[in-house]
Amino acid sequence: MNSNTLSLTLFTTVSAIFAPLSAFSQTQVEAIPVTENIFHFSGTQANCVMLKESDGTLVVDSANTLDIAKDLQATIKTTGSGPVDYLINTHWHYDHVNGNPVFADAEATIVAHKAVRSKLQMTPTQEGNALLPKNALPEICFDQDLTIFFENETVYIYHPETDGAHTMGDSVVYFKTSNVIAMGDLLFAGMYPYIDPNDNGWPQGMVAALHDVEKMIDDKTIVIPGHGPVTDKKGLQESADMLQDIGQKIDIMIKEGKTLEQIKKARPTADWDEKYGKVWMNGDTFTELVYNCLKNHR
Ligand SMILES: [Zn+2]
């Protein structure tokens, strides 16, 4: 199987053929192949992604608890991979960083946008309201982008230039050779996305970031969201359209002086609720979140 030509259509077939690699282990975390060398994992709350190369292993996001990160680590071993060399944090939210200590203790180098490190230095994410230990903070940080070269894969880590999107320090991880992209929480597939009103997140920033990423990828790119099932460029574009539409409608109503209750009554999410409002947030909850984001945005 040539990973370069693997299309999204094939993905379902491939997943069905490859039994979950953890089927015979003790862990709840399952490795699901995306291509020959790239896997994503179920059971980790947010989607974690792994690149397994002969000259190294890279993981995107470290799961929501230490226990699940240990399961993730065990599942990674079942794929035949060596220890994790690089861990990328797509942003600072707990469900993407709380397993960092497990990988840091196993000598992984942690990489993230500089805003992720500074946020994690001050913001408790761990159980018991604790900060991440110092050795589990990102140690290589970048402003806009960073590339890691493996013998057979180029990994491009990119921070879309916005004044806040999902958070202030979002990155995507683009496996250029395999044409697979891990979106972090800039993309929730098939559901309304969380946007962080307390870290300058807002729908317009999400839209700008998604349009930025759109220019990097093509119709064959396999797109792995931060939450939800694997999708493609079309799924990404539709998510941007949804955010643009709802964000604009609520923004206009705020500028007209409408209250949150009046805005909810106007049902700005009506056109999208059937497709996006059934998994966790409904239209009303998402309207309130967008309202708070727009009110808080600096
Ligand atoms: Zn998040």
PDB file of N, CA, C and O in Angstrom, residues 58-59 85-91 100 104 107-118 120-121 134-149 155 157-159 169 171 173:
ATOM      1  N   LEU A  58       6.955  10.179  16.225  1.00  0.00           N
ATOM      2  CA  LEU A  58       6.434  11.486  16.634  1.00  0.00           C
ATOM      3  C   LEU A  58       4.961  11.313  16.991  1.00  0.00           C
ATOM      4  O   LEU A  58       4.227  10.630  16.269  1.00  0.00           O
ATOM      5  N   VAL A  59       4.541  11.921  18.087  1.00  0.00           N
ATOM      6  CA  VAL A  59       3.145  11.833  18.516  1.00  0.00           C
ATOM      7  C   VAL A  59       2.575  13.248  18.610  1.00  0.00           C
ATOM      8  O   VAL A  59       3.255  14.181  19.037  1.00  0.00           O
ATOM      9  N   ASP A  85      10.064   9.984  20.173  1.00  0.00           N
ATOM     10  CA  ASP A  85      11.143  10.980  20.135  1.00  0.00           C
ATOM     11  C   ASP A  85      10.606  12.399  20.288  1.00  0.00           C
ATOM     12  O   ASP A  85      11.200  13.225  20.955  1.00  0.00           O
ATOM     13  N   TYR A  86       9.479  12.665  19.616  1.00  0.00           N
ATOM     14  CA  TYR A  86       8.906  14.011  19.641  1.00  0.00           C
ATOM     15  C   TYR A  86       7.435  13.939  20.010  1.00  0.00           C
ATOM     16  O   TYR A  86       6.698  13.091  19.499  1.00  0.00           O
ATOM     17  N   LEU A  87       7.023  14.846  20.895  1.00  0.00           N
ATOM     18  CA  LEU A  87       5.600  15.022  21.200  1.00  0.00           C
ATOM     19  C   LEU A  87       5.244  16.459  20.830  1.00  0.00           C
ATOM     20  O   LEU A  87       5.882  17.396  21.310  1.00  0.00           O
ATOM     21  N   ILE A  88       4.249  16.617  19.973  1.00  0.00           N
ATOM     22  CA  ILE A  88       3.783  17.965  19.609  1.00  0.00           C
ATOM     23  C   ILE A  88       2.492  18.238  20.372  1.00  0.00           C
ATOM     24  O   ILE A  88       1.579  17.411  20.340  1.00  0.00           O
ATOM     25  N   ASN A  89       2.386  19.385  21.032  1.00  0.00           N
ATOM     26  CA  ASN A  89       1.115  19.807  21.629  1.00  0.00           C
ATOM     27  C   ASN A  89       0.464  20.811  20.666  1.00  0.00           C
ATOM     28  O   ASN A  89       1.042  21.868  20.407  1.00  0.00           O
ATOM     29  N   THR A  90      -0.741  20.483  20.176  1.00  0.00           N
ATOM     30  CA  THR A  90      -1.396  21.409  19.229  1.00  0.00           C
ATOM     31  C   THR A  90      -1.901  22.674  19.917  1.00  0.00           C
ATOM     32  O   THR A  90      -2.108  23.693  19.267  1.00  0.00           O
ATOM     33  N   HIS A  91      -2.160  22.598  21.236  1.00  0.00           N
ATOM     34  CA  HIS A  91      -2.510  23.771  22.048  1.00  0.00           C
ATOM     35  C   HIS A  91      -2.489  23.351  23.515  1.00  0.00           C
ATOM     36  O   HIS A  91      -2.148  22.208  23.820  1.00  0.00           O
ATOM     37  N   ASN A 100       1.555  14.664  28.978  1.00  0.00           N
ATOM     38  CA  ASN A 100       2.944  15.081  28.707  1.00  0.00           C
ATOM     39  C   ASN A 100       3.974  14.445  29.642  1.00  0.00           C
ATOM     40  O   ASN A 100       5.028  14.005  29.175  1.00  0.00           O
ATOM     41  N   ALA A 104       7.464  12.809  28.604  1.00  0.00           N
ATOM     42  CA  ALA A 104       8.674  13.545  29.016  1.00  0.00           C
ATOM     43  C   ALA A 104       9.586  12.619  29.833  1.00  0.00           C
ATOM     44  O   ALA A 104      10.808  12.603  29.629  1.00  0.00           O
ATOM     45  N   GLU A 107      11.798  10.537  27.876  1.00  0.00           N
ATOM     46  CA  GLU A 107      12.800  11.262  27.068  1.00  0.00           C
ATOM     47  C   GLU A 107      12.277  11.834  25.757  1.00  0.00           C
ATOM     48  O   GLU A 107      13.073  12.120  24.859  1.00  0.00           O
ATOM     49  N   ALA A 108      10.956  12.000  25.604  1.00  0.00           N
ATOM     50  CA  ALA A 108      10.468  12.652  24.378  1.00  0.00           C
ATOM     51  C   ALA A 108      10.773  14.146  24.444  1.00  0.00           C
ATOM     52  O   ALA A 108      10.752  14.745  25.522  1.00  0.00           O
ATOM     53  N   THR A 109      11.054  14.745  23.300  1.00  0.00           N
ATOM     54  CA  THR A 109      11.217  16.196  23.201  1.00  0.00           C
ATOM     55  C   THR A 109       9.849  16.796  22.881  1.00  0.00           C
ATOM     56  O   THR A 109       9.213  16.396  21.908  1.00  0.00           O
ATOM     57  N   ILE A 110       9.403  17.742  23.730  1.00  0.00           N
ATOM     58  CA  ILE A 110       8.056  18.307  23.541  1.00  0.00           C
ATOM     59  C   ILE A 110       8.153  19.641  22.787  1.00  0.00           C
ATOM     60  O   ILE A 110       8.956  20.507  23.133  1.00  0.00           O
ATOM     61  N   VAL A 111       7.313  19.761  21.754  1.00  0.00           N
ATOM     62  CA  VAL A 111       7.359  20.906  20.836  1.00  0.00           C
ATOM     63  C   VAL A 111       5.981  21.560  20.803  1.00  0.00           C
ATOM     64  O   VAL A 111       4.970  20.860  20.760  1.00  0.00           O
ATOM     65  N   ALA A 112       5.936  22.900  20.833  1.00  0.00           N
ATOM     66  CA  ALA A 112       4.647  23.601  20.706  1.00  0.00           C
ATOM     67  C   ALA A 112       4.884  25.066  20.358  1.00  0.00           C
ATOM     68  O   ALA A 112       6.006  25.579  20.470  1.00  0.00           O
ATOM     69  N   HIS A 113       3.806  25.743  19.974  1.00  0.00           N
ATOM     70  CA  HIS A 113       3.864  27.196  19.798  1.00  0.00           C
ATOM     71  C   HIS A 113       4.224  27.838  21.141  1.00  0.00           C
ATOM     72  O   HIS A 113       3.864  27.312  22.204  1.00  0.00           O
ATOM     73  N   LYS A 114       4.895  28.974  21.099  1.00  0.00           N
ATOM     74  CA  LYS A 114       5.408  29.589  22.337  1.00  0.00           C
ATOM     75  C   LYS A 114       4.286  29.956  23.325  1.00  0.00           C
ATOM     76  O   LYS A 114       4.495  29.935  24.543  1.00  0.00           O
ATOM     77  N   ALA A 115       3.082  30.261  22.787  1.00  0.00           N
ATOM     78  CA  ALA A 115       1.967  30.619  23.677  1.00  0.00           C
ATOM     79  C   ALA A 115       1.522  29.424  24.523  1.00  0.00           C
ATOM     80  O   ALA A 115       0.954  29.601  25.601  1.00  0.00           O
ATOM     81  N   VAL A 116       1.775  28.211  24.025  1.00  0.00           N
ATOM     82  CA  VAL A 116       1.381  27.007  24.770  1.00  0.00           C
ATOM     83  C   VAL A 116       2.244  26.889  26.025  1.00  0.00           C
ATOM     84  O   VAL A 116       1.748  26.647  27.125  1.00  0.00           O
ATOM     85  N   ARG A 117       3.541  27.087  25.864  1.00  0.00           N
ATOM     86  CA  ARG A 117       4.444  26.996  27.018  1.00  0.00           C
ATOM     87  C   ARG A 117       4.078  28.047  28.073  1.00  0.00           C
ATOM     88  O   ARG A 117       3.916  27.736  29.251  1.00  0.00           O
ATOM     89  N   SER A 118       3.911  29.308  27.639  1.00  0.00           N
ATOM     90  CA  SER A 118       3.657  30.354  28.635  1.00  0.00           C
ATOM     91  C   SER A 118       2.312  30.133  29.333  1.00  0.00           C
ATOM     92  O   SER A 118       2.181  30.349  30.531  1.00  0.00           O
ATOM     93  N   LEU A 120       0.846  27.207  29.873  1.00  0.00           N
ATOM     94  CA  LEU A 120       0.946  26.049  30.775  1.00  0.00           C
ATOM     95  C   LEU A 120       1.794  26.346  32.013  1.00  0.00           C
ATOM     96  O   LEU A 120       1.663  25.672  33.032  1.00  0.00           O
ATOM     97  N   GLN A 121       2.664  27.347  31.926  1.00  0.00           N
ATOM     98  CA  GLN A 121       3.454  27.727  33.103  1.00  0.00           C
ATOM     99  C   GLN A 121       2.574  28.335  34.190  1.00  0.00           C
ATOM    100  O   GLN A 121       2.919  28.305  35.359  1.00  0.00           O
ATOM    101  N   LYS A 134       7.783  20.900  35.363  1.00  0.00           N
ATOM    102  CA  LYS A 134       8.627  21.677  34.439  1.00  0.00           C
ATOM    103  C   LYS A 134       9.142  20.849  33.267  1.00  0.00           C
ATOM    104  O   LYS A 134       9.193  21.318  32.138  1.00  0.00           O
ATOM    105  N   ASN A 135       9.533  19.608  33.541  1.00  0.00           N
ATOM    106  CA  ASN A 135      10.112  18.804  32.459  1.00  0.00           C
ATOM    107  C   ASN A 135       9.064  18.350  31.447  1.00  0.00           C
ATOM    108  O   ASN A 135       9.404  17.780  30.419  1.00  0.00           O
ATOM    109  N   ALA A 136       7.760  18.594  31.762  1.00  0.00           N
ATOM    110  CA  ALA A 136       6.701  18.191  30.834  1.00  0.00           C
ATOM    111  C   ALA A 136       6.150  19.380  30.038  1.00  0.00           C
ATOM    112  O   ALA A 136       5.160  19.254  29.312  1.00  0.00           O
ATOM    113  N   LEU A 137       6.799  20.554  30.184  1.00  0.00           N
ATOM    114  CA  LEU A 137       6.419  21.717  29.372  1.00  0.00           C
ATOM    115  C   LEU A 137       7.101  21.605  28.011  1.00  0.00           C
ATOM    116  O   LEU A 137       8.165  20.981  27.897  1.00  0.00           O
ATOM    117  N   PRO A 138       6.520  22.231  26.982  1.00  0.00           N
ATOM    118  CA  PRO A 138       7.208  22.245  25.687  1.00  0.00           C
ATOM    119  C   PRO A 138       8.599  22.858  25.840  1.00  0.00           C
ATOM    120  O   PRO A 138       8.747  23.911  26.466  1.00  0.00           O
ATOM    121  N   GLU A 139       9.616  22.185  25.303  1.00  0.00           N
ATOM    122  CA  GLU A 139      10.990  22.705  25.441  1.00  0.00           C
ATOM    123  C   GLU A 139      11.508  23.297  24.145  1.00  0.00           C
ATOM    124  O   GLU A 139      12.477  24.052  24.155  1.00  0.00           O
ATOM    125  N   ILE A 140      10.890  22.945  23.026  1.00  0.00           N
ATOM    126  CA  ILE A 140      11.209  23.633  21.771  1.00  0.00           C
ATOM    127  C   ILE A 140       9.946  24.359  21.339  1.00  0.00           C
ATOM    128  O   ILE A 140       8.896  23.746  21.153  1.00  0.00           O
ATOM    129  N   CYS A 141      10.048  25.704  21.235  1.00  0.00           N
ATOM    130  CA  CYS A 141       8.875  26.507  20.903  1.00  0.00           C
ATOM    131  C   CYS A 141       9.172  27.356  19.676  1.00  0.00           C
ATOM    132  O   CYS A 141      10.318  27.698  19.414  1.00  0.00           O
ATOM    133  N   PHE A 142       8.105  27.715  18.962  1.00  0.00           N
ATOM    134  CA  PHE A 142       8.285  28.479  17.725  1.00  0.00           C
ATOM    135  C   PHE A 142       7.235  29.584  17.656  1.00  0.00           C
ATOM    136  O   PHE A 142       6.240  29.545  18.386  1.00  0.00           O
ATOM    137  N   ASP A 143       7.497  30.570  16.791  1.00  0.00           N
ATOM    138  CA  ASP A 143       6.554  31.669  16.581  1.00  0.00           C
ATOM    139  C   ASP A 143       5.511  31.309  15.540  1.00  0.00           C
ATOM    140  O   ASP A 143       4.329  31.477  15.740  1.00  0.00           O
ATOM    141  N   GLN A 144       6.000  30.889  14.373  1.00  0.00           N
ATOM    142  CA  GLN A 144       5.042  30.638  13.301  1.00  0.00           C
ATOM    143  C   GLN A 144       5.069  29.201  12.774  1.00  0.00           C
ATOM    144  O   GLN A 144       4.019  28.601  12.563  1.00  0.00           O
ATOM    145  N   ASP A 145       6.253  28.669  12.554  1.00  0.00           N
ATOM    146  CA  ASP A 145       6.285  27.297  12.056  1.00  0.00           C
ATOM    147  C   ASP A 145       7.611  26.624  12.374  1.00  0.00           C
ATOM    148  O   ASP A 145       8.573  27.293  12.779  1.00  0.00           O
ATOM    149  N   LEU A 146       7.632  25.320  12.209  1.00  0.00           N
ATOM    150  CA  LEU A 146       8.821  24.533  12.502  1.00  0.00           C
ATOM    151  C   LEU A 146       8.708  23.235  11.697  1.00  0.00           C
ATOM    152  O   LEU A 146       7.614  22.694  11.558  1.00  0.00           O
ATOM    153  N   THR A 147       9.822  22.799  11.140  1.00  0.00           N
ATOM    154  CA  THR A 147       9.788  21.575  10.330  1.00  0.00           C
ATOM    155  C   THR A 147      10.711  20.528  10.946  1.00  0.00           C
ATOM    156  O   THR A 147      11.831  20.855  11.341  1.00  0.00           O
ATOM    157  N   ILE A 148      10.232  19.307  11.047  1.00  0.00           N
ATOM    158  CA  ILE A 148      11.070  18.190  11.511  1.00  0.00           C
ATOM    159  C   ILE A 148      11.208  17.212  10.339  1.00  0.00           C
ATOM    160  O   ILE A 148      10.197  16.778   9.764  1.00  0.00           O
ATOM    161  N   PHE A 149      12.452  16.918   9.984  1.00  0.00           N
ATOM    162  CA  PHE A 149      12.698  16.034   8.843  1.00  0.00           C
ATOM    163  C   PHE A 149      13.019  14.624   9.312  1.00  0.00           C
ATOM    164  O   PHE A 149      13.972  14.419  10.062  1.00  0.00           O
ATOM    165  N   VAL A 155       7.640  16.764   8.456  1.00  0.00           N
ATOM    166  CA  VAL A 155       6.548  17.146   9.358  1.00  0.00           C
ATOM    167  C   VAL A 155       6.582  18.665   9.535  1.00  0.00           C
ATOM    168  O   VAL A 155       7.536  19.215  10.095  1.00  0.00           O
ATOM    169  N   ILE A 157       4.958  21.892  11.168  1.00  0.00           N
ATOM    170  CA  ILE A 157       4.094  22.326  12.272  1.00  0.00           C
ATOM    171  C   ILE A 157       3.840  23.818  12.072  1.00  0.00           C
ATOM    172  O   ILE A 157       4.793  24.601  11.980  1.00  0.00           O
ATOM    173  N   TYR A 158       2.582  24.181  12.004  1.00  0.00           N
ATOM    174  CA  TYR A 158       2.244  25.534  11.547  1.00  0.00           C
ATOM    175  C   TYR A 158       1.208  26.188  12.458  1.00  0.00           C
ATOM    176  O   TYR A 158       0.179  25.596  12.784  1.00  0.00           O
ATOM    177  N   HIS A 159       1.507  27.420  12.855  1.00  0.00           N
ATOM    178  CA  HIS A 159       0.580  28.225  13.664  1.00  0.00           C
ATOM    179  C   HIS A 159      -0.062  29.270  12.760  1.00  0.00           C
ATOM    180  O   HIS A 159       0.618  30.208  12.334  1.00  0.00           O
ATOM    181  N   GLY A 169      -2.715  29.844  20.859  1.00  0.00           N
ATOM    182  CA  GLY A 169      -1.493  29.150  20.407  1.00  0.00           C
ATOM    183  C   GLY A 169      -1.757  27.862  19.653  1.00  0.00           C
ATOM    184  O   GLY A 169      -1.097  26.853  19.901  1.00  0.00           O
ATOM    185  N   SER A 171      -1.788  25.036  16.738  1.00  0.00           N
ATOM    186  CA  SER A 171      -0.958  24.582  15.614  1.00  0.00           C
ATOM    187  C   SER A 171      -1.616  23.414  14.919  1.00  0.00           C
ATOM    188  O   SER A 171      -2.347  22.650  15.543  1.00  0.00           O
ATOM    189  N   VAL A 173      -0.430  20.028  12.411  1.00  0.00           N
ATOM    190  CA  VAL A 173       0.763  19.233  12.106  1.00  0.00           C
ATOM    191  C   VAL A 173       0.519  18.544  10.762  1.00  0.00           C
ATOM    192  O   VAL A 173      -0.366  17.690  10.645  1.00  0.00           O
TER     193      VAL A 173
END
